[in-house]
Coordinates of C-alpha atoms in Angstrom, one line a residue:
M1 CA 136.0 106.4 -264.2
K2 CA 137.5 105.1 -261.0
P3 CA 135.5 102.3 -259.4
M4 CA 133.3 103.8 -256.6
S5 CA 130.8 102.5 -254.0
I6 CA 128.6 104.1 -251.5
K7 CA 129.2 103.7 -247.8
S8 CA 126.7 105.0 -245.2
Y9 CA 127.5 106.5 -241.8
G10 CA 124.1 107.1 -240.2
A11 CA 122.2 109.5 -242.4
L12 CA 125.4 110.4 -244.3
K13 CA 126.5 108.7 -247.4
F14 CA 130.0 109.0 -248.9
P15 CA 131.4 107.6 -252.2
V16 CA 134.3 105.2 -251.4
F17 CA 137.2 104.4 -253.8
D18 CA 138.0 100.7 -254.0
P19 CA 141.7 100.4 -254.8
F20 CA 141.5 96.6 -255.5
K21 CA 138.8 97.0 -258.2
S22 CA 141.0 99.6 -259.8
L23 CA 143.7 97.0 -260.3
A24 CA 141.5 94.7 -262.4
T25 CA 142.6 94.8 -266.1
P26 CA 139.7 95.3 -268.5
A27 CA 139.4 92.7 -271.3
S28 CA 140.4 93.7 -274.8
Y29 CA 138.1 91.0 -276.1
I30 CA 135.5 88.8 -274.5
I31 CA 134.9 85.4 -276.0
F32 CA 131.6 83.6 -275.4
K33 CA 129.4 80.9 -276.9
D34 CA 126.0 81.6 -278.4
G35 CA 124.7 78.2 -279.1
D36 CA 127.2 76.6 -281.6
V37 CA 128.6 79.9 -282.6
V38 CA 131.7 81.4 -280.8
K39 CA 131.8 85.2 -280.7
A40 CA 134.4 87.7 -279.7
K41 CA 133.2 91.0 -278.4
N42 CA 135.4 94.1 -278.2
G43 CA 135.8 94.8 -274.5
E44 CA 135.7 98.6 -275.0
T45 CA 133.1 99.1 -277.7
G46 CA 130.9 96.1 -277.0
E47 CA 130.8 95.3 -280.7
I48 CA 131.0 91.7 -282.0
E49 CA 134.2 91.7 -284.1
F50 CA 134.6 88.0 -284.8
S51 CA 132.2 85.0 -284.8
G52 CA 132.2 81.5 -286.2
T53 CA 131.8 77.9 -285.3
D54 CA 135.6 77.2 -285.0
A55 CA 136.6 78.2 -281.5
A56 CA 140.4 78.1 -282.2
T57 CA 140.0 80.4 -285.1
I58 CA 138.0 83.0 -283.1
I59 CA 140.4 82.9 -280.2
Q60 CA 143.4 83.1 -282.5
E61 CA 141.9 86.2 -284.2
T62 CA 141.6 88.0 -280.9
I63 CA 145.1 87.1 -279.8
N64 CA 146.5 88.4 -283.2
C65 CA 144.7 91.7 -282.7
V66 CA 145.9 92.3 -279.1
A67 CA 149.4 91.3 -280.2
S68 CA 149.4 93.9 -283.0
L69 CA 148.3 96.5 -280.6
G70 CA 151.1 95.8 -278.1
G71 CA 149.1 93.7 -275.7
G72 CA 145.8 93.2 -273.9
K73 CA 143.6 90.6 -272.3
V74 CA 141.5 87.9 -273.9
L75 CA 138.7 86.8 -271.5
I76 CA 137.0 83.5 -272.3
K77 CA 133.5 83.1 -270.7
K78 CA 132.3 79.8 -269.3
G79 CA 131.7 77.0 -271.9
V80 CA 133.3 74.1 -273.6
Y81 CA 135.3 75.2 -276.7
T82 CA 136.4 72.7 -279.2
I83 CA 140.0 73.2 -280.4
N84 CA 141.0 71.7 -283.7
E85 CA 144.1 73.8 -284.3
M86 CA 146.9 75.1 -282.1
I87 CA 146.3 78.5 -280.4
L88 CA 149.5 80.6 -280.9
V89 CA 150.8 83.7 -279.2
P90 CA 152.8 85.1 -282.1
N91 CA 156.5 85.7 -282.0
G92 CA 157.4 89.2 -280.7
S93 CA 154.2 89.4 -278.6
S94 CA 154.2 91.1 -275.2
N95 CA 151.8 92.0 -272.5
I96 CA 149.1 89.4 -273.4
T97 CA 146.8 87.7 -271.0
I98 CA 144.6 84.7 -271.9
E99 CA 142.2 84.3 -269.0
G100 CA 139.2 82.1 -268.4
E101 CA 136.2 83.2 -266.4
D102 CA 136.3 80.0 -264.3
K103 CA 139.1 77.5 -263.9
Y104 CA 136.8 74.5 -264.4
G105 CA 134.0 76.2 -266.3
V106 CA 136.1 77.3 -269.2
V107 CA 137.2 74.2 -271.1
L108 CA 139.4 74.2 -274.2
E109 CA 139.2 70.6 -275.4
T110 CA 140.7 69.0 -278.5
G111 CA 138.3 68.1 -281.2
K112 CA 140.3 65.8 -283.5
E113 CA 143.6 64.0 -283.7
C114 CA 146.7 65.9 -284.8
E115 CA 150.4 65.3 -285.4
Y116 CA 152.3 66.4 -282.3
G117 CA 150.5 69.7 -281.5
S118 CA 150.1 71.9 -278.5
V119 CA 146.8 73.4 -277.4
I120 CA 148.3 76.8 -276.5
R121 CA 151.8 77.7 -277.8
L122 CA 153.7 80.8 -276.6
G123 CA 155.9 81.7 -279.5
D124 CA 156.9 79.4 -282.3
I125 CA 160.7 79.4 -282.4
G126 CA 160.7 83.0 -281.4
Q127 CA 160.6 85.4 -278.5
V128 CA 157.7 86.5 -276.3
S129 CA 157.5 88.4 -273.0
K130 CA 155.0 89.3 -270.3
I131 CA 152.5 86.5 -271.2
T132 CA 150.0 85.1 -268.8
V133 CA 147.6 82.1 -269.2
R134 CA 145.2 81.6 -266.3
N135 CA 142.0 80.3 -264.9
L136 CA 140.9 77.7 -267.5
T137 CA 140.9 74.0 -268.3
I138 CA 142.8 72.3 -271.2
R139 CA 141.6 68.8 -272.0
I140 CA 143.4 66.6 -274.4
R141 CA 140.9 64.0 -275.8
H142 CA 142.7 62.9 -278.9
N143 CA 146.0 61.4 -280.0
G144 CA 148.8 63.6 -281.2
W145 CA 148.3 66.5 -278.9
R146 CA 151.7 66.3 -277.1
W147 CA 151.6 69.5 -275.0
G148 CA 148.9 71.3 -273.1
I149 CA 150.9 74.6 -273.0
L150 CA 154.2 74.9 -274.8
I151 CA 156.7 77.8 -274.6
R152 CA 158.8 77.5 -277.7
P153 CA 161.7 80.0 -277.8
G154 CA 163.9 80.7 -280.8
E155 CA 167.6 81.0 -281.4
S156 CA 169.2 83.5 -278.9
S157 CA 165.7 84.6 -277.8
V158 CA 165.1 85.8 -274.2
D159 CA 161.6 85.0 -273.1
T160 CA 160.7 86.9 -269.9
D161 CA 157.9 87.2 -267.4
I162 CA 155.8 84.2 -268.4
T163 CA 153.1 83.2 -265.9
I164 CA 150.8 80.2 -266.0
E165 CA 148.5 80.0 -263.1
D166 CA 145.2 78.3 -262.1
V167 CA 145.2 76.2 -265.2
N168 CA 143.7 72.7 -265.1
L169 CA 145.3 70.3 -267.6
V170 CA 143.8 66.8 -268.2
S171 CA 144.8 64.2 -270.7
D172 CA 142.2 61.5 -271.6
I173 CA 144.7 59.5 -273.7
G174 CA 147.3 58.9 -271.0
W175 CA 151.1 59.0 -271.1
Y176 CA 151.8 58.9 -274.8
A177 CA 150.8 61.3 -277.6
N178 CA 150.2 58.2 -279.7
P179 CA 149.9 54.9 -277.9
S180 CA 151.5 53.1 -280.8
D181 CA 154.6 55.4 -280.5
T182 CA 155.8 55.0 -276.9
T183 CA 158.7 57.5 -277.5
S184 CA 156.3 60.5 -277.9
Y185 CA 155.3 61.6 -274.4
T186 CA 152.5 63.9 -273.5
V187 CA 153.5 66.9 -271.4
G188 CA 151.2 69.2 -269.4
I189 CA 153.3 72.5 -269.4
C190 CA 156.6 72.6 -271.1
I191 CA 159.5 74.9 -272.2
A192 CA 161.1 73.2 -275.2
T193 CA 162.2 74.0 -278.8
L194 CA 164.1 72.5 -281.7
E195 CA 167.3 70.6 -280.8
G196 CA 170.4 72.7 -280.9
I197 CA 168.7 76.0 -280.4
A198 CA 170.2 78.1 -277.6
F199 CA 167.7 80.3 -275.7
T200 CA 167.0 82.0 -272.3
V201 CA 163.8 82.1 -270.2
E202 CA 163.7 84.4 -267.2
R203 CA 161.1 85.0 -264.6
Y204 CA 158.9 82.1 -265.3
R205 CA 156.0 81.2 -262.9
V206 CA 153.7 78.2 -262.8
R207 CA 151.3 78.5 -259.9
N208 CA 148.2 76.6 -258.6
C209 CA 147.9 74.4 -261.7
R210 CA 146.6 70.8 -261.9
V211 CA 148.2 68.4 -264.3
Y212 CA 146.6 64.9 -264.6
N213 CA 147.4 61.8 -266.6
F214 CA 150.3 63.1 -268.7
A215 CA 153.7 61.5 -269.0
Y216 CA 155.4 64.6 -267.8
G217 CA 153.8 67.3 -265.7
I218 CA 155.7 70.5 -265.7
R219 CA 159.1 70.6 -267.3
G220 CA 161.6 72.9 -268.9
G221 CA 165.2 73.0 -270.2
G222 CA 167.5 71.4 -272.7
A223 CA 171.1 71.1 -273.5
N224 CA 171.3 74.7 -274.8
A225 CA 168.8 76.3 -272.5
T226 CA 169.4 78.9 -269.9
L227 CA 166.5 79.1 -267.4
R228 CA 166.7 81.7 -264.7
D229 CA 164.5 82.9 -261.8
L230 CA 161.8 80.2 -261.9
I231 CA 159.0 79.6 -259.3
I232 CA 156.9 76.4 -259.5
E233 CA 154.4 76.7 -256.6
G234 CA 151.2 75.3 -255.3
N235 CA 150.6 72.9 -258.2
V236 CA 149.0 69.4 -258.1
V237 CA 150.6 67.0 -260.5
D238 CA 149.1 63.5 -260.7
L239 CA 150.5 61.5 -263.6
N240 CA 148.4 58.4 -262.8
Q241 CA 151.4 56.1 -263.4
T242 CA 151.4 52.9 -261.5
S243 CA 154.5 51.2 -263.0
F244 CA 158.0 52.4 -263.9
I245 CA 158.3 54.8 -266.8
A246 CA 161.2 57.2 -267.3
T247 CA 159.2 60.4 -266.7
S248 CA 159.0 63.3 -264.2
G249 CA 156.3 65.2 -262.4
I250 CA 158.3 68.5 -262.3
I251 CA 161.7 68.8 -263.9
F252 CA 163.9 71.8 -264.6
R253 CA 167.5 72.9 -265.2
G254 CA 168.9 76.4 -264.7
E255 CA 169.6 78.8 -261.9
N256 CA 167.5 80.4 -259.1
L257 CA 164.9 77.7 -259.1
I258 CA 162.2 77.6 -256.4
I259 CA 159.9 74.5 -256.4
R260 CA 157.6 74.7 -253.3
S261 CA 154.3 73.6 -251.9
N262 CA 153.4 71.3 -254.7
V263 CA 151.7 67.9 -254.5
V264 CA 153.1 65.3 -256.9
K265 CA 151.5 61.9 -257.1
R266 CA 151.9 58.6 -259.0
V267 CA 154.9 59.3 -261.1
G268 CA 156.7 56.4 -262.8
D269 CA 160.2 57.8 -262.0
T270 CA 161.0 61.2 -260.4
G271 CA 158.4 63.4 -258.9
I272 CA 160.6 66.6 -258.7
E273 CA 163.9 66.8 -260.4
A274 CA 166.6 69.6 -260.8
A275 CA 169.5 68.9 -263.2
W276 CA 172.5 71.0 -264.1
A277 CA 171.1 73.6 -261.7
D278 CA 172.5 76.3 -259.4
N279 CA 170.7 78.0 -256.4
V280 CA 167.8 75.5 -256.0
V281 CA 165.1 75.4 -253.3
I282 CA 162.8 72.4 -253.2
E283 CA 160.6 73.1 -250.2
G284 CA 157.3 72.0 -248.6
N285 CA 156.2 69.6 -251.3
T286 CA 154.2 66.5 -250.7
L287 CA 155.1 63.5 -252.9
I288 CA 153.1 60.2 -253.0
D289 CA 154.6 57.4 -255.1
A290 CA 157.1 60.0 -256.4
S291 CA 160.6 61.0 -255.5
I292 CA 162.9 64.1 -255.4
L293 CA 166.0 63.9 -257.6
L294 CA 169.0 66.2 -257.9
S295 CA 171.1 65.0 -260.9
R296 CA 174.2 66.0 -262.7
S297 CA 176.0 69.1 -261.5
I298 CA 174.2 70.9 -258.7
K299 CA 175.5 73.9 -256.7
N300 CA 173.8 75.5 -253.7
A301 CA 170.6 73.5 -253.2
V302 CA 168.2 73.1 -250.3
V303 CA 165.7 70.2 -250.1
R304 CA 163.7 71.1 -247.0
G305 CA 160.4 70.3 -245.3
N306 CA 159.1 67.8 -247.9
T307 CA 157.0 64.7 -247.3
I308 CA 157.7 61.6 -249.4
I309 CA 155.4 58.5 -249.1
T310 CA 155.7 55.3 -251.0
D311 CA 152.2 53.8 -251.1
Q312 CA 151.3 51.7 -254.1
H313 CA 154.6 51.7 -256.0
E314 CA 156.8 48.6 -255.7
V315 CA 160.0 50.6 -255.7
P316 CA 160.6 52.8 -252.7
Q317 CA 160.8 56.5 -253.4
F318 CA 163.5 58.7 -252.1
I319 CA 165.5 61.9 -252.0
K320 CA 168.3 61.1 -254.4
Y321 CA 171.4 62.6 -255.9
L322 CA 172.5 60.8 -259.1
P323 CA 175.6 61.9 -261.0
A324 CA 175.6 60.8 -264.6
E325 CA 179.0 62.1 -265.9
T326 CA 181.9 64.2 -264.7
V327 CA 180.2 66.6 -262.3
E328 CA 180.9 69.1 -259.5
T329 CA 178.3 69.3 -256.8
H330 CA 178.7 71.7 -253.9
N331 CA 176.7 72.9 -250.9
I332 CA 173.7 70.6 -250.7
V333 CA 171.4 70.6 -247.7
V334 CA 168.7 68.0 -247.2
E335 CA 166.9 69.1 -244.1
G336 CA 163.7 68.5 -242.1
N337 CA 162.0 66.1 -244.6
T338 CA 159.7 63.3 -243.6
L339 CA 160.1 60.0 -245.6
I340 CA 157.7 57.1 -245.1
N341 CA 158.5 53.8 -246.7
S342 CA 161.3 55.8 -248.3
Y343 CA 165.0 56.8 -247.9
I344 CA 167.7 59.3 -248.8
N345 CA 170.1 58.1 -251.5
I346 CA 173.3 59.4 -253.0
S347 CA 174.6 57.0 -255.6
G348 CA 176.4 57.0 -259.0
T349 CA 178.0 54.7 -261.6
P350 CA 181.6 53.6 -261.7
E351 CA 182.2 55.1 -265.1
T352 CA 181.5 58.7 -263.9
F353 CA 183.8 61.0 -261.9
V354 CA 182.2 63.0 -259.1
H355 CA 183.5 65.6 -256.8
M356 CA 181.1 66.6 -254.0
R357 CA 181.7 69.1 -251.3
N358 CA 179.7 70.2 -248.2
I359 CA 176.8 67.9 -248.2
I360 CA 174.5 68.1 -245.2
I361 CA 171.7 65.6 -244.3
K362 CA 170.1 67.1 -241.2
G363 CA 167.0 66.7 -239.1
N364 CA 165.1 64.3 -241.3
A365 CA 162.5 61.7 -240.1
I366 CA 162.9 58.5 -242.0
Y367 CA 160.5 55.6 -241.5
I368 CA 161.7 52.5 -243.3
G369 CA 158.7 50.4 -244.3
T370 CA 158.0 47.3 -246.4
K371 CA 159.7 48.6 -249.5
A372 CA 162.9 50.2 -248.3
A373 CA 165.9 48.5 -246.6
Y374 CA 167.9 51.7 -245.7
G375 CA 167.4 55.0 -244.0
I376 CA 170.3 56.9 -245.6
Y377 CA 172.2 55.2 -248.4
I378 CA 175.3 56.7 -249.8
D379 CA 177.2 54.5 -252.2
V380 CA 179.7 56.0 -254.6
D381 CA 182.8 54.5 -256.2
P382 CA 185.8 54.6 -253.9
S383 CA 187.6 56.9 -256.5
Y384 CA 184.9 59.5 -255.9
N385 CA 185.7 62.4 -253.6
I386 CA 183.1 63.6 -251.1
E387 CA 184.5 66.4 -248.9
D388 CA 182.6 67.3 -245.7
L389 CA 179.7 65.0 -245.7
T390 CA 177.6 65.6 -242.5
I391 CA 174.7 63.3 -241.4
I392 CA 173.3 64.9 -238.2
D393 CA 170.1 65.0 -236.1
N394 CA 168.2 62.5 -238.1
V395 CA 165.7 60.0 -236.7
I396 CA 165.6 56.6 -238.5
R397 CA 163.1 53.9 -237.6
N398 CA 161.9 50.8 -239.3
E399 CA 158.2 50.4 -239.2
S400 CA 157.8 46.7 -240.1
D401 CA 159.7 43.5 -239.7
V402 CA 159.9 42.4 -243.4
A403 CA 162.1 39.5 -244.4
E404 CA 165.1 41.6 -245.4
A405 CA 168.1 43.0 -243.6
V406 CA 167.8 46.6 -242.7
R407 CA 170.5 49.3 -242.3
G408 CA 170.1 52.7 -240.8
I409 CA 173.0 54.7 -242.3
Y410 CA 175.2 53.3 -245.1
V411 CA 178.1 55.3 -246.4
S412 CA 180.6 53.9 -249.0
G413 CA 183.2 56.1 -250.8
D414 CA 186.2 58.3 -250.2
T415 CA 184.6 60.7 -247.7
T416 CA 185.5 63.1 -244.9
L417 CA 182.5 62.3 -242.8
T418 CA 180.6 63.3 -239.6
I419 CA 177.7 61.2 -238.3
A420 CA 176.4 62.8 -235.2
N421 CA 173.4 63.2 -233.0
N422 CA 171.2 60.7 -234.9
R423 CA 168.6 58.5 -233.4
I424 CA 168.4 55.0 -235.0
Y425 CA 165.8 52.5 -234.0
L426 CA 165.9 49.2 -235.9
Y427 CA 163.9 46.1 -234.9
K428 CA 164.2 42.8 -236.7
T429 CA 163.4 39.3 -235.7
D430 CA 165.2 36.9 -238.1
E431 CA 167.4 39.2 -240.1
L432 CA 170.4 41.5 -239.7
A433 CA 169.8 45.0 -238.3
L434 CA 172.8 47.3 -238.8
A435 CA 172.6 50.8 -237.5
I436 CA 175.7 52.5 -239.1
L437 CA 178.0 51.0 -241.8
V438 CA 180.9 53.0 -243.2
V439 CA 183.6 51.9 -245.7
H440 CA 186.4 53.6 -247.6
S441 CA 186.3 56.8 -245.5
S442 CA 189.5 58.8 -245.2
L443 CA 188.2 60.4 -242.0
A444 CA 185.0 59.5 -240.2
H445 CA 183.9 61.1 -236.9
I446 CA 180.9 59.2 -235.4
R447 CA 179.6 60.7 -232.2
N448 CA 176.7 61.2 -229.9
N449 CA 174.4 58.8 -231.7
I450 CA 171.7 56.8 -229.9
I451 CA 171.2 53.3 -231.3
R452 CA 168.5 50.8 -230.1
G453 CA 167.0 47.7 -231.5
T454 CA 167.0 44.0 -232.1
G455 CA 168.2 41.8 -234.9
S456 CA 169.7 38.4 -235.8
P457 CA 172.3 39.7 -235.3
F458 CA 172.1 43.3 -234.3
Q459 CA 175.2 45.4 -235.1
N460 CA 175.7 48.9 -233.8
I461 CA 178.5 49.8 -236.2
W462 CA 180.5 48.1 -238.9
V463 CA 183.5 49.9 -240.5
N464 CA 186.2 48.7 -242.8
Y465 CA 188.7 50.1 -245.4
G466 CA 189.8 53.7 -244.8
T467 CA 192.2 55.7 -242.8
L468 CA 190.8 57.0 -239.5
Y469 CA 187.6 56.3 -237.6
I470 CA 186.8 58.1 -234.4
F471 CA 183.9 57.0 -232.2
E472 CA 182.9 59.3 -229.3
E473 CA 180.1 59.4 -226.8
N474 CA 177.7 57.1 -228.7
D475 CA 175.0 55.3 -226.8
F476 CA 175.0 51.8 -228.3
E477 CA 172.4 49.1 -228.1
P478 CA 173.6 46.9 -225.2
T479 CA 172.9 43.6 -227.0
G480 CA 174.6 44.8 -230.3
T481 CA 178.1 44.4 -231.5
V482 CA 180.7 46.8 -232.9
G483 CA 182.5 45.5 -235.9
I484 CA 186.0 46.7 -237.0
G485 CA 187.2 45.2 -240.3
G486 CA 190.9 44.3 -240.7
D487 CA 191.5 47.1 -243.2
A488 CA 189.8 49.9 -241.2
G489 CA 193.0 51.8 -240.5
T490 CA 193.2 53.6 -237.2
T491 CA 190.1 53.4 -234.9
I492 CA 189.7 55.6 -231.8
F493 CA 187.0 55.0 -229.2
R494 CA 186.2 57.5 -226.4
R495 CA 183.5 57.5 -223.8
N496 CA 180.9 55.4 -225.6
R497 CA 178.0 54.0 -223.6
N498 CA 177.5 50.2 -223.7
Y499 CA 180.8 49.8 -225.4
T500 CA 183.5 50.6 -222.8
T501 CA 186.8 51.3 -224.4
E502 CA 188.5 53.0 -221.4
N503 CA 188.2 52.2 -217.8
S504 CA 190.0 52.6 -214.5
G505 CA 190.0 51.2 -210.9
T506 CA 192.0 49.6 -208.2
A507 CA 193.5 46.1 -207.8
T508 CA 195.2 44.4 -204.8
I509 CA 198.0 41.8 -204.9
I510 CA 197.3 39.7 -201.8
A511 CA 200.2 38.9 -199.5
G512 CA 202.1 35.8 -200.6
N513 CA 201.2 36.3 -204.3
T514 CA 203.1 37.8 -207.2
Y515 CA 200.2 38.8 -209.4
V516 CA 196.5 39.8 -209.6
D517 CA 194.0 39.3 -212.5
V518 CA 192.2 42.6 -213.1
A519 CA 188.7 42.5 -214.6
H520 CA 189.0 45.5 -216.9
G521 CA 185.3 45.8 -218.0
L522 CA 186.3 46.8 -221.5
A523 CA 184.5 45.9 -224.8
G524 CA 187.6 43.9 -225.8
A525 CA 191.1 43.1 -224.9
P526 CA 193.0 46.2 -223.8
D527 CA 196.1 47.5 -225.6
I528 CA 198.7 46.6 -223.0
S529 CA 200.9 49.5 -224.1
K530 CA 198.1 51.8 -223.0
V531 CA 197.5 50.2 -219.5
R532 CA 198.8 52.4 -216.8
V533 CA 199.5 51.1 -213.2
T534 CA 200.5 53.1 -210.2
P535 CA 201.3 51.6 -206.7
R536 CA 199.4 53.1 -203.8
D537 CA 202.0 51.9 -201.2
D538 CA 205.7 51.1 -200.8
L539 CA 206.7 48.0 -202.7
G540 CA 210.0 47.7 -200.8
G541 CA 212.1 47.9 -203.9
R542 CA 210.1 45.3 -205.8
S543 CA 209.5 46.0 -209.5
F544 CA 206.0 45.7 -211.1
W545 CA 204.6 45.3 -214.7
V546 CA 201.5 44.4 -216.7
E547 CA 200.9 41.6 -219.1
E548 CA 198.1 40.3 -221.3
H549 CA 196.0 37.7 -219.6
P550 CA 197.2 34.3 -220.8
T551 CA 193.8 32.7 -221.4
D552 CA 191.1 35.4 -221.3
P553 CA 192.4 38.8 -222.4
D554 CA 188.9 40.0 -223.3
T555 CA 188.0 39.9 -219.6
Y556 CA 191.2 40.4 -217.7
F557 CA 194.7 41.8 -217.7
R558 CA 197.4 40.8 -215.1
I559 CA 199.6 43.0 -212.8
Y560 CA 202.8 41.4 -211.5
I561 CA 205.4 42.2 -208.8
S562 CA 208.9 40.7 -208.8
S563 CA 208.6 38.8 -205.5
T564 CA 206.1 37.9 -202.8
D565 CA 205.6 40.0 -199.7
T566 CA 204.0 39.6 -196.3
V567 CA 201.6 42.4 -196.8
D568 CA 199.0 43.3 -199.5
H569 CA 199.8 45.9 -202.2
L570 CA 197.2 48.2 -203.7
F571 CA 197.4 49.6 -207.3
N572 CA 195.5 52.2 -209.3
W573 CA 195.0 51.2 -212.9
Y574 CA 193.8 52.7 -216.2
A575 CA 193.2 50.7 -219.4
E576 CA 192.1 51.3 -223.0
V577 CA 191.1 49.0 -225.9

């Protein structure tokens, strides 16, 4: 019968159909506790079909029944259920839901030690599809339970439509399955199988889960895995790690990955990581003492609107790209993120080869605190090739005057580079503050940046090694310097404020003299070949020319005429550095 209710309109009463109630899936089995006995009631007949004191056995019996019937829902009522053996959704299963009545009121907790087990396993080196686990708590209280929920595909299997949502996973034992074996990590939710097995997982969802005190939070992939169309959304992952350990809060490989609106805290290494991935969105996440990492080959990725805060960790967290072997990385956008005590980092190792193309770092707010010394740090071997690296519209500010030099934007490597429209504010008392440093660039266009600050010394820009550097319309700190290394190649300056590289005016050779010293007002000595002089009156056949000032070329150049005259002569002039 369709769900109905009665709605009154004055004296009239009408039955009303509720479409939302009609969407509720009835339970095939309802599991509940009656004292120390666990019972399973048939959801249709109301009969008790299974009962006993071992909760895992009763739950397993109901799952086996619904699997044999082609699917169904197992509803677990409130209570604490002791799990001594793994609960398995058998290979070949489809259309099965395991659902708790209350996320925190239904607790499946381990009752004894085991040897590398999982509390709930979806398939055992086999294929499953359309499986949902929701609205319950899994608590690992004993050693050996390595996974809370494990999806374990088989050779060539294609697992599809797997959803894990509103599950609370807690580990009492901490980061390792066995504290004496520090290579056996605990994992909250995992896709993994035997080494060498090739498998595919499609349309995988993990939503609104909480993972606490594991080594890894939510992870999936492997050397032979194909993961496609994944959404990891709205989860809270707190690994409770206060020192470095090579783990991750959320880590996946594959294609079409969306990782959004999660909170990741206290991770010994990376908070969110995508590796060997195509079409990735990491968006709207909050990370505290945890970082975002893109590693290996990444194509088409957006890291947008995330907040990263380093609080207790000694090492600053970051948004980082880390190549680890020969890789191709194309079309990466890092946009609109807020980093506090953190920075953006692209770096690699000399023994790898990297080709990156179209990398955009845009509109980020970066607050350099006590643990970070950079705002944006890009340091790759000069043999690397980075085509079209754009750093634009970012705000970089240091928040404390720690006893360490600070740099706003640092780029090293063979790059075609644009640094534009950034706002860089660095304030140091006794250490170097350097706003923009670029080396080894084949073409760097640095324009429209605003730089302010203090330092000992303060440098607006330092460039060296490379082919061509163009500086246009930047607003430099007046007390800062501009440094050009001896191997910087060609440098071109145009219309920069507080670093005048082109100027013009008038000068007069007074009657009875043959020259005038012209105060050019440039940031350095002008290139005499670029000084242009035009007489404003008749020189009476006299010739004129320009020479470098003999003692102070950084302040003056000199205009000569071939002989004295009885009248003054006026000249227009233009000069460039």
